[in-house]
Amino acid sequence: MDLSRDQLLYMYRMMLTIRRFEEQAIEFFTQGRIRGSMHLYIGEEAVAVGVCSALRLEDYITSTHRGHGHCLAKGARLDYTMAELLGKATGYCKGKGGSMHIADLDTGNLGANGIVAAGVPIATGAALAAQYRGTDQVAVAFFGDGATNQGVWHESLNLAAIWKLPIVYVCENNLYAITVPAREALSVTDVAERAKSYNIPGVVVDGNDVLQVYQAARTAVQRAREGQGPTLIECKTYRYEGHYKGDPCVYRSPEEVRQWKETRDPIKNFATFLMEKGGVSPQVLDQIQWEVEAEIAEASRFALDSPEPEEENLYEDVFVSC
Amino acid sequence: MREITYLQAITEALREEMQRDQDVFLMGEDIGLHGGIFGATKGLFQEFGPHRVRNTPISEAGFVGAAIGAAVANTRPVVELMYVDFTMVAMDQIVNQAAKLRYMFGGKARVPLVIRTQQGGGRGNAAQHSQSLEAWFMHVPGIKVVVPATPADAKGLLKTAIRDDNPVLFLEHKLLYGTKGMVPTHDYTVPFGQALVMREGQDVTLVSYSYTLLKALQAAEALANEGVSVEVIDLRTLVPLDLPTVIASAQKTGRVVVCHEGHKRCGAGAELAALVMEEAFDYLDAPVQRVGSLDVPIPYNGNLENKVLPQAEQIIAAVKAIL
């Protein structure tokens, strides 16, 4: 592993940031400050952080309905992201998108998406644009296990394979497509097996181990950047919350959830790794935790204090005015 | 000016825009060496190569989605969908993605994407290759809808579409490809949202576009021989819509008939009739009439198909009904 101590601590900090951000979002949701549907990433932080740590700022990602983690890991600001969740004028989408549609083109994030698998062809197209323009940018499409049953998912992998596009397909297999267990909905045990149909590499990693995810992503990104085409990475992971905030989770046992939380938590396990193998003292991790708490508090204050969008801007941004 | 076909006008627009702007490239089924199933990209593969004239798999949702991603990532793709009926295969991409990205991202994204396709009946292509679906797309905020009727407009409007930073659905008509008209030789564009009064008249206004415009002009000519003075308007683009030109004409004639090949039920004519009533009710001497295809799938048999598609006779009858 070629990661410096700073990079390792950055990964820890970012995973913790995503988790604390979402815990705060749950509070706002419970208070009725966040409307509509909100899909939480808690438990899956290692995937976004591991993959985005292998990317450059100018590389592209497309995200999913469960998108807060990708957005922050790619470099979005906490304050604008939280403001968008609260529907404020200062949010990334001026309050017009909300939790499910956050995009930040300055950090290469082409957006979260409310339609399962819809970001996959969009990322494929971003990779096509990179190839067409002769840049060495790479695109990453994040998606869940459920998305791999959609037609456009298969169409996209085929396109990327025949055109050797610079893209990495990252499956977050959290075992359930809304409420349906993956074993009932997938024709394969591992999503990665589907790579064979498209004659591209498919690898399985422990999605709760940020270093494993990073390692796989780094190899795939390098391959893409060198013009060797796409890779499919399947990250086995788990979401602690339901599909959406408020999901009663009748499809899985509390025992299963407890086991994942206790034995496979990506943040807790990485903290142990850092202390046992990385020579990081508990004080350093505590310090990071306090800093993260303070950043979340500041972003939340910003979001709460921000103005509501004006009605007069309702018709703005339907079209680029020419 | 010289006389060329509608199809040649389309090819010229593509060629000139590709010469003008390196970011413009073409994607679609059989558009490469074959030159497109109707021949719209003939010669372009030889001129610009496989990099810029890109054959795709038969994978409409996939390549329309990819074109959206490419458009957001600083290129200007022009996609050919072989038949408008195939937009249905890519509907999520067009409606939920292309039309909405900019708005739901708070103005962050630009989607300079053109989807060229052709629609309409009259050739015996039957129910899945003959529809006119412009009304579906007019309903969705965020996508422009262009419906040229003449070679000059086909070229000028396509150039405008390619230079536009928004998603544009460019609807050609299969029976217009062989029609001829005078087209300027210099570089020109036709702006969106400017209807054209094709023929001036006093008694009644025919509002039309695309192939049905030719039938409206035939109807106007026949009615003129009977002493009825008909004004004919070509809308040219449905989104944006040049409502003021329609309203001004309605105020002048007091009678309006909207004619198109889309089905009558919930067709573009329903929207136009409602707009005319909202904006010019006091000027109307009769209810607004609509002429469209009958509300059945387009049949294969030639006699049946002719009955379903609007003909000049139905337009004449609609005019006479309100004189």
XYZ file of C-alpha atoms in Angstrom:
645
model
C 0.000 0.000 0.000
C 1.448 3.313 -1.078
C -0.759 5.533 1.085
C 0.793 8.148 3.341
C -0.312 8.666 6.926
C -2.084 11.858 5.826
C -4.017 9.998 3.156
C -5.057 7.315 5.625
C -6.224 9.930 8.100
C -8.062 11.741 5.298
C -9.985 8.533 4.535
C -10.905 8.151 8.173
C -11.965 11.770 8.433
C -14.080 11.608 5.272
C -15.900 8.427 6.309
C -16.625 9.977 9.675
C -17.749 13.219 8.020
C -20.253 11.372 5.840
C -21.607 9.462 8.824
C -21.971 12.547 11.044
C -23.462 14.513 8.167
C -26.142 11.886 7.723
C -26.819 11.562 11.455
C -27.449 15.296 11.436
C -29.660 14.872 8.358
C -31.727 12.265 10.242
C -32.245 14.840 12.982
C -33.402 17.444 10.460
C -35.659 14.882 8.797
C -37.248 13.988 12.134
C -37.787 17.676 12.818
C -39.591 17.988 9.497
C -36.939 20.272 8.019
C -36.095 17.794 5.252
C -39.023 16.885 2.998
C -39.729 14.050 0.611
C -37.568 10.970 0.535
C -34.093 10.641 1.952
C -31.916 7.592 1.407
C -29.082 7.136 3.865
C -25.579 5.900 3.167
C -24.642 5.032 6.745
C -22.680 1.773 6.726
C -21.476 2.145 3.118
C -19.012 5.008 3.629
C -15.944 2.972 2.731
C -17.123 2.583 -0.868
C -17.445 6.274 -1.725
C -14.293 7.196 0.155
C -12.206 4.310 -1.168
C -13.210 4.963 -4.780
C -13.048 8.770 -4.724
C -9.620 8.622 -3.075
C -8.410 7.029 -6.311
C -9.846 9.876 -8.447
C -8.741 13.359 -9.436
C -10.879 16.448 -9.032
C -11.547 16.617 -12.795
C -12.681 12.984 -13.010
C -16.410 12.408 -13.275
C -18.837 10.489 -11.111
C -22.538 9.810 -11.306
C -24.316 9.012 -8.105
C -27.563 7.414 -7.010
C -30.633 8.133 -4.902
C -28.343 7.234 -1.953
C -25.937 9.949 -2.941
C -24.744 12.074 -0.008
C -21.613 9.980 0.498
C -20.469 10.134 -3.142
C -21.087 13.851 -3.239
C -19.004 14.628 -0.142
C -16.262 12.120 -0.943
C -15.827 13.707 -4.392
C -15.170 17.031 -2.711
C -18.478 18.839 -2.285
C -18.812 21.381 0.507
C -20.704 20.372 3.629
C -22.557 23.655 3.938
C -23.968 23.794 0.394
C -24.876 20.102 0.587
C -26.726 20.500 3.879
C -28.413 23.654 2.581
C -29.690 21.668 -0.406
C -31.147 19.026 1.898
C -33.012 21.807 3.667
C -34.169 23.184 0.310
C -32.400 26.500 0.729
C -31.412 29.034 -1.936
C -27.728 28.533 -1.039
C -27.871 24.797 -1.683
C -26.022 23.157 -4.567
C -29.214 23.101 -6.631
C -30.751 26.302 -5.213
C -33.306 24.154 -3.403
C -34.699 22.707 -6.634
C -33.101 19.274 -6.362
C -32.974 18.133 -2.748
C -31.427 14.979 -1.345
C -31.938 12.888 -4.485
C -30.548 15.304 -7.089
C -27.424 16.905 -5.711
C -24.862 17.680 -8.386
C -21.619 19.617 -8.210
C -20.022 19.975 -11.602
C -17.018 21.798 -10.129
C -15.974 18.550 -8.453
C -16.991 16.396 -11.427
C -20.177 15.131 -9.792
C -22.749 14.794 -12.589
C -25.470 14.243 -10.088
C -27.440 11.951 -7.909
C -30.383 10.418 -9.703
C -33.871 9.377 -8.698
C -34.189 6.716 -11.390
C -32.397 3.471 -10.599
C -29.457 2.931 -13.014
C -30.025 6.196 -14.901
C -26.655 7.583 -13.867
C -24.904 4.605 -15.461
C -25.332 5.627 -19.131
C -24.665 9.258 -18.172
C -21.286 8.331 -16.673
C -20.647 6.197 -19.746
C -21.282 9.275 -21.880
C -18.966 11.396 -19.748
C -16.285 8.763 -20.363
C -17.076 8.938 -24.078
C -16.650 12.735 -23.978
C -13.282 12.337 -22.230
C -12.166 9.873 -24.880
C -13.558 12.051 -27.687
C -11.845 15.194 -26.419
C -8.598 13.357 -25.726
C -8.406 14.271 -22.051
C -7.235 11.629 -19.603
C -10.273 11.967 -17.366
C -11.951 8.877 -15.978
C -15.628 8.437 -15.091
C -17.081 6.375 -12.273
C -20.677 5.211 -12.122
C -21.930 4.304 -8.660
C -25.023 2.108 -8.439
C -26.610 -0.540 -6.273
C -27.204 -4.247 -6.838
C -30.761 -3.493 -7.950
C -29.536 -1.276 -10.805
C -27.743 -4.202 -12.426
C -31.116 -5.649 -13.402
C -32.012 -2.569 -15.457
C -31.624 -2.618 -19.236
C -29.557 0.569 -19.445
C -27.025 -0.901 -17.063
C -26.327 -3.727 -19.492
C -26.451 -1.425 -22.512
C -23.924 0.888 -20.882
C -21.453 -1.858 -20.061
C -21.680 -3.098 -23.626
C -21.072 0.401 -25.037
C -18.128 0.985 -22.718
C -16.632 -2.378 -23.599
C -16.892 -2.040 -27.391
C -15.539 1.537 -27.299
C -12.961 0.861 -24.551
C -14.208 3.831 -22.561
C -12.307 5.173 -19.538
C -14.865 4.203 -16.899
C -15.150 2.225 -13.687
C -18.504 0.724 -12.743
C -18.856 0.517 -8.969
C -21.622 -1.651 -7.579
C -22.600 -1.081 -3.970
C -24.164 -4.420 -3.235
C -25.973 -3.785 0.049
C -27.943 -7.036 -0.306
C -31.376 -5.481 -0.832
C -33.017 -3.728 -3.794
C -35.436 -1.648 -1.735
C -36.961 -4.646 0.081
C -36.130 -7.516 -2.251
C -33.071 -9.569 -1.280
C -30.395 -9.695 -3.987
C -30.480 -13.504 -3.922
C -34.095 -13.382 -5.159
C -33.527 -10.751 -7.828
C -30.132 -11.562 -9.327
C -29.381 -14.453 -11.669
C -25.825 -14.537 -10.292
C -24.366 -14.760 -6.809
C -21.879 -11.995 -7.461
C -22.775 -8.998 -9.606
C -19.124 -8.996 -10.718
C -19.819 -12.173 -12.706
C -21.881 -10.073 -15.104
C -18.625 -8.507 -16.330
C -17.960 -11.723 -18.244
C -20.837 -10.947 -20.617
C -19.087 -7.738 -21.593
C -15.586 -9.177 -21.714
C -14.290 -6.790 -19.045
C -12.657 -7.461 -15.664
C -15.049 -7.961 -12.750
C -13.771 -7.987 -9.179
C -15.375 -8.470 -5.771
C -14.117 -6.593 -2.735
C -15.162 -6.134 0.870
C -16.999 -2.850 0.540
C -16.616 -2.183 4.233
C -12.848 -2.175 3.997
C -11.826 1.214 2.652
C -8.328 0.033 1.753
C -9.583 -2.926 -0.275
C -11.978 -0.638 -2.113
C -9.221 1.895 -2.739
C -6.844 -0.747 -4.029
C -9.362 -2.123 -6.507
C -10.422 1.349 -7.617
C -6.835 2.469 -8.103
C -6.090 -0.477 -10.372
C -9.298 0.058 -12.366
C -8.820 3.829 -12.662
C -5.261 3.371 -13.869
C -6.403 0.831 -16.429
C -9.121 3.218 -17.633
C -6.749 6.180 -17.815
C -4.309 4.155 -19.886
C -7.003 3.451 -22.456
C -7.583 -0.203 -21.569
C -11.295 0.198 -20.970
C -13.822 -0.392 -18.233
C -13.809 -2.464 -15.045
C -16.694 -3.606 -12.866
C -16.025 -3.548 -9.125
C -18.557 -5.087 -6.782
C -18.335 -3.821 -3.205
C -20.140 -6.048 -0.709
C -21.601 -3.729 1.864
C -24.646 -3.005 3.996
C -26.896 -0.072 4.813
C -27.747 0.340 8.479
C -30.876 2.374 7.874
C -33.704 1.093 5.711
C -34.053 1.876 2.025
C -35.420 5.269 2.994
C -35.738 7.087 6.275
C -38.802 5.522 7.895
C -38.523 2.071 6.262
C -39.828 -0.531 8.798
C -37.323 -3.106 7.422
C -39.611 -6.123 7.573
C -37.389 -7.893 5.057
C -34.372 -8.335 7.335
C -33.772 -9.299 10.950
C -32.555 -6.932 13.658
C -29.945 -9.601 14.394
C -28.511 -9.244 10.874
C -28.280 -5.477 11.238
C -26.671 -5.815 14.657
C -24.040 -8.187 13.347
C -23.002 -5.872 10.529
C -22.836 -2.917 12.898
C -20.830 -4.733 15.522
C -18.416 -6.744 13.444
C -18.120 -5.012 10.095
C -18.493 -1.306 10.663
C -16.180 0.391 8.130
C -15.274 3.309 10.379
C -14.771 1.403 13.601
C -12.691 -1.249 11.887
C -10.563 1.322 10.093
C -9.955 3.133 13.387
C -8.735 -0.137 14.895
C -6.502 -0.695 11.880
C -5.044 2.802 12.159
C -4.273 2.357 15.842
C -2.947 -1.195 15.618
C -1.130 -1.124 12.295
C -0.737 2.530 11.437
C 0.731 3.828 14.645
C -2.052 6.370 15.079
C -2.859 7.294 18.660
C -6.463 7.393 19.946
C -5.913 11.085 20.691
C -5.395 11.826 17.010
C -8.650 10.081 16.118
C -10.487 11.903 18.899
C -9.134 15.178 17.588
C -10.452 14.359 14.081
C -13.827 13.486 15.552
C -14.080 16.857 17.328
C -13.101 18.691 14.185
C -15.712 16.815 12.173
C -18.389 17.575 14.782
C -17.505 21.254 14.586
C -17.620 21.262 10.773
C -21.024 19.583 10.736
C -22.340 22.044 13.305
C -21.092 24.962 11.232
C -22.565 23.571 8.007
C -25.877 22.989 9.761
C -25.915 26.543 11.094
C -25.208 27.840 7.605
C -28.041 25.738 6.175
C -30.519 26.756 8.866
C -29.644 30.448 8.532
C -29.814 30.437 4.721
C -32.762 32.034 2.930
C -35.543 30.114 1.229
C -35.515 30.274 -2.600
C -37.581 33.082 -4.114
C -40.729 32.326 -6.056
C -39.513 34.650 -8.802
C -36.741 32.146 -9.611
C -39.199 29.326 -10.253
C -38.913 29.558 -14.045
C -35.146 29.986 -14.007
C -32.965 27.099 -15.252
C -35.580 25.184 -17.236
C -33.454 26.172 -20.222
C -30.102 27.828 -20.719
C -31.144 31.202 -22.043
C -29.483 31.820 -25.369
C -29.964 29.990 -53.515
C -30.377 26.657 -55.250
C -32.958 23.925 -55.138
C -32.138 20.883 -52.993
C -34.127 18.252 -51.144
C -35.092 18.321 -47.469
C -32.775 15.349 -46.945
C -29.837 17.120 -48.619
C -30.563 20.157 -46.451
C -30.275 18.018 -43.312
C -26.983 16.497 -44.470
C -25.603 19.941 -45.310
C -26.487 21.276 -41.874
C -24.744 18.338 -40.192
C -21.659 18.662 -42.392
C -21.324 22.413 -41.936
C -21.794 22.278 -38.158
C -19.238 19.472 -37.877
C -16.793 21.535 -39.925
C -17.481 24.589 -37.786
C -17.245 22.941 -34.357
C -14.970 20.036 -33.364
C -17.185 19.289 -30.354
C -20.051 18.206 -32.633
C -20.224 14.478 -33.311
C -22.913 12.071 -34.493
C -24.181 8.859 -32.913
C -26.857 6.475 -34.077
C -27.826 3.210 -35.646
C -26.381 2.557 -39.125
C -25.287 6.166 -39.591
C -21.677 5.251 -40.437
C -20.636 3.746 -43.757
C -24.271 3.051 -44.614
C -25.123 6.744 -44.189
C -28.273 6.283 -42.131
C -31.376 4.339 -43.012
C -32.834 7.379 -44.819
C -29.435 8.624 -45.990
C -29.189 11.720 -43.822
C -25.540 11.096 -42.910
C -24.432 9.942 -46.373
C -20.787 10.781 -46.979
C -20.148 12.088 -43.476
C -18.441 8.908 -42.257
C -16.012 9.121 -45.193
C -15.402 12.792 -44.506
C -15.153 12.828 -40.698
C -14.293 9.222 -39.765
C -15.645 6.736 -37.240
C -14.633 8.927 -34.315
C -17.156 11.629 -35.244
C -19.765 9.554 -37.072
C -20.296 6.777 -34.602
C -22.322 3.660 -35.306
C -24.058 2.443 -32.164
C -25.449 -0.916 -31.165
C -29.255 -1.190 -31.307
C -29.407 0.172 -27.805
C -31.471 3.362 -27.823
C -31.723 3.887 -24.077
C -28.014 3.257 -23.672
C -26.737 5.570 -26.382
C -29.229 8.362 -25.744
C -28.203 8.194 -22.079
C -24.545 8.243 -23.080
C -25.186 11.224 -25.344
C -26.659 13.088 -22.378
C -23.559 12.334 -20.320
C -21.314 13.388 -23.205
C -23.302 16.616 -23.594
C -22.940 17.465 -19.908
C -19.217 16.698 -20.221
C -18.478 19.420 -22.795
C -19.271 17.906 -26.189
C -22.225 18.479 -28.540
C -23.615 15.103 -29.609
C -26.226 14.832 -32.343
C -28.060 11.550 -32.016
C -30.094 9.955 -34.781
C -33.000 7.782 -33.703
C -34.158 5.884 -36.752
C -37.886 6.343 -36.086
C -39.652 8.565 -33.558
C -41.330 5.401 -32.326
C -37.940 4.371 -30.928
C -37.856 7.397 -28.623
C -40.204 5.299 -26.506
C -37.323 2.893 -25.829
C -35.245 5.817 -24.533
C -38.031 7.703 -22.811
C -36.477 7.759 -19.337
C -33.332 9.223 -20.800
C -35.163 11.939 -22.718
C -37.850 12.872 -20.204
C -36.416 12.110 -16.775
C -32.799 12.919 -17.593
C -32.156 15.261 -20.541
C -35.143 17.499 -19.890
C -34.640 17.745 -16.134
C -30.921 17.726 -15.331
C -30.419 21.456 -15.634
C -33.407 22.411 -13.525
C -32.966 19.863 -10.770
C -29.268 20.724 -10.551
C -30.154 24.374 -10.036
C -28.775 25.512 -13.390
C -25.404 23.780 -12.958
C -25.562 21.559 -16.031
C -25.848 22.301 -19.735
C -27.214 19.575 -21.981
C -26.408 20.623 -25.579
C -27.924 17.510 -27.127
C -29.839 17.152 -30.392
C -31.973 14.080 -30.978
C -32.818 13.898 -34.674
C -35.518 11.511 -35.727
C -38.247 11.244 -38.326
C -41.903 10.553 -37.877
C -45.198 10.285 -39.699
C -47.094 7.845 -41.870
C -47.991 7.485 -45.516
C -45.564 4.734 -46.497
C -47.184 1.635 -45.094
C -44.777 1.334 -42.168
C -47.720 0.510 -39.888
C -48.317 1.110 -36.201
C -44.796 1.053 -34.730
C -43.018 3.059 -37.437
C -45.522 5.758 -38.413
C -46.469 7.733 -35.340
C -46.265 11.481 -34.819
C -45.373 11.975 -31.170
C -44.547 15.680 -30.858
C -47.293 16.272 -28.279
C -45.668 13.845 -25.825
C -42.547 15.988 -25.727
C -44.337 19.349 -25.730
C -45.818 18.245 -22.428
C -42.454 17.986 -20.699
C -40.741 21.195 -19.571
C -37.053 21.273 -20.453
C -36.886 20.014 -24.026
C -37.333 21.985 -27.256
C -39.424 20.530 -30.064
C -38.677 21.419 -33.698
C -40.873 20.428 -36.665
C -39.524 21.788 -39.967
C -41.649 21.576 -43.128
C -39.331 22.944 -45.820
C -35.725 22.265 -46.890
C -34.644 25.804 -45.990
C -36.112 25.494 -42.507
C -34.756 21.980 -42.055
C -31.239 23.285 -42.594
C -31.553 26.556 -40.704
C -33.388 25.063 -37.745
C -31.007 22.094 -37.462
C -28.069 24.495 -37.283
C -29.829 26.428 -34.549
C -30.560 23.159 -32.717
C -26.900 22.092 -32.819
C -25.753 25.496 -31.524
C -28.378 25.535 -28.759
C -27.174 24.652 -25.243
C -30.399 22.784 -24.440
C -31.792 19.379 -25.374
C -33.630 19.616 -28.692
C -35.889 17.010 -30.258
C -35.656 17.576 -34.008
C -38.585 15.896 -35.751
C -38.210 15.338 -39.477
C -40.956 13.728 -41.560
C -40.257 10.692 -43.724
C -42.413 11.991 -46.578
C -40.629 15.335 -46.603
C -37.157 13.906 -47.304
C -37.699 13.885 -51.073
C -39.391 17.299 -51.282
C -37.420 20.125 -52.857
C -37.070 23.797 -52.102
C -34.804 26.798 -52.473
C -32.041 26.846 -49.867
C -29.476 29.636 -49.421
C -25.842 28.764 -50.084
C -24.432 31.012 -47.356
C -24.244 30.074 -43.654
C -27.572 30.932 -42.059
C -29.699 29.818 -39.139
C -33.441 29.971 -38.501
C -34.305 31.073 -34.961
C -36.578 28.988 -32.731
C -39.959 30.391 -31.766
C -40.701 32.289 -34.976
C -43.678 31.041 -36.925
C -43.984 31.878 -40.600
C -47.105 33.135 -42.347
C -46.891 31.036 -45.517
C -49.948 32.517 -47.114
C -51.973 35.551 -46.136
C -55.746 35.488 -45.934
C -58.757 37.115 -44.314
C -61.439 34.500 -43.636
C -59.818 31.685 -41.690
C -56.438 30.732 -40.214
C -54.890 27.290 -40.723
C -52.188 26.565 -38.157
C -49.925 23.673 -39.086
C -46.363 22.338 -39.276
C -44.255 19.544 -40.741
C -45.752 17.459 -43.554
C -49.351 18.454 -42.799
C -48.405 22.029 -43.676
C -48.223 20.954 -47.339
C -51.777 19.627 -47.098
C -52.920 22.818 -45.407
C -51.447 24.799 -48.311
C -53.251 22.521 -50.791
C -56.480 23.044 -48.882
C -55.957 26.811 -48.894
C -55.423 26.781 -52.653
C -58.588 24.769 -53.241
C -60.597 27.018 -50.926
C -59.237 30.113 -52.700
C -60.767 28.769 -55.898
C -64.093 28.759 -54.077
C -63.595 32.333 -52.921
C -62.425 31.598 -49.367
C -59.381 33.583 -48.278
C -57.201 31.371 -46.059
C -54.185 32.359 -43.967
C -51.686 29.543 -43.397
C -49.173 29.582 -40.537
C -46.178 27.247 -40.237
C -45.262 27.028 -36.548
C -41.776 25.596 -37.296
C -41.086 25.011 -33.574
C -43.618 23.857 -30.986
C -41.346 24.541 -28.000
C -40.783 27.440 -27.960
C -44.104 28.360 -29.499
C -44.708 31.596 -31.386
C -48.140 32.254 -29.928
C -48.290 35.978 -30.821
C -48.254 35.201 -34.563
C -51.137 32.749 -34.117
C -53.121 35.138 -31.939
C -52.617 38.067 -34.320
C -53.947 35.938 -37.150
C -56.877 34.661 -35.064
C -57.789 38.255 -34.219
C -57.734 39.103 -37.910
C -59.710 36.144 -39.288
C -61.820 35.140 -36.264
C -61.627 31.495 -37.299
C -58.875 28.969 -36.553
C -58.263 25.371 -37.653
C -55.237 23.508 -36.300
C -53.987 20.690 -38.543
C -51.384 18.056 -37.755
C -50.614 14.389 -38.208
C -50.457 13.540 -34.499
C -53.582 11.889 -33.162
C -56.377 14.354 -32.517
C -56.894 13.333 -28.889
C -54.459 15.322 -26.723
C -52.544 16.349 -29.822
C -50.719 19.651 -30.234
C -53.992 21.015 -31.619
C -55.703 20.627 -28.251
C -53.107 22.869 -26.644
C -53.259 25.403 -29.463
C -57.057 25.497 -29.416
C -57.024 26.147 -25.685
C -54.392 28.879 -26.045
C -56.333 30.613 -28.808
C -59.486 30.544 -26.689
C -57.648 31.888 -23.649
C -55.947 34.681 -25.579
C -58.375 35.596 -28.357
C -61.825 34.357 -27.308
C -63.490 37.712 -27.936
C -62.244 37.758 -31.512
C -63.476 34.283 -32.431
C -66.536 33.898 -34.644
C -66.577 30.106 -34.342
C -65.115 27.324 -32.198
C -61.507 26.401 -32.954
C -61.372 23.225 -35.065
C -58.818 20.440 -34.911
C -57.761 18.121 -37.711
C -55.483 15.229 -36.743
C -55.030 11.522 -37.269
C -57.928 9.331 -36.181
C -57.522 7.869 -32.723
C -56.458 4.402 -33.831
C -52.968 2.942 -34.337
C -51.739 3.650 -37.879
C -52.889 0.695 -40.043
C -50.753 -1.006 -42.678
C -53.250 -1.162 -45.549
C -52.917 1.855 -47.848
C -56.600 2.680 -48.080
C -57.007 2.407 -44.324
C -53.876 4.439 -43.649
C -55.118 7.241 -45.912
C -58.341 7.312 -43.934
C -56.496 7.616 -40.636
C -54.020 10.331 -41.646
C -55.371 13.859 -42.154
C -55.850 14.804 -45.829
C -56.543 18.134 -47.511
C -60.239 17.128 -47.814
C -60.631 16.966 -44.019
C -58.967 20.348 -43.654
C -61.326 21.820 -46.254
C -64.314 20.271 -44.492
C -63.175 21.653 -41.126
C -62.883 25.140 -42.639
C -66.316 24.918 -44.260
C -67.841 23.769 -40.973
C -67.060 27.122 -39.363
C -67.512 29.539 -42.264
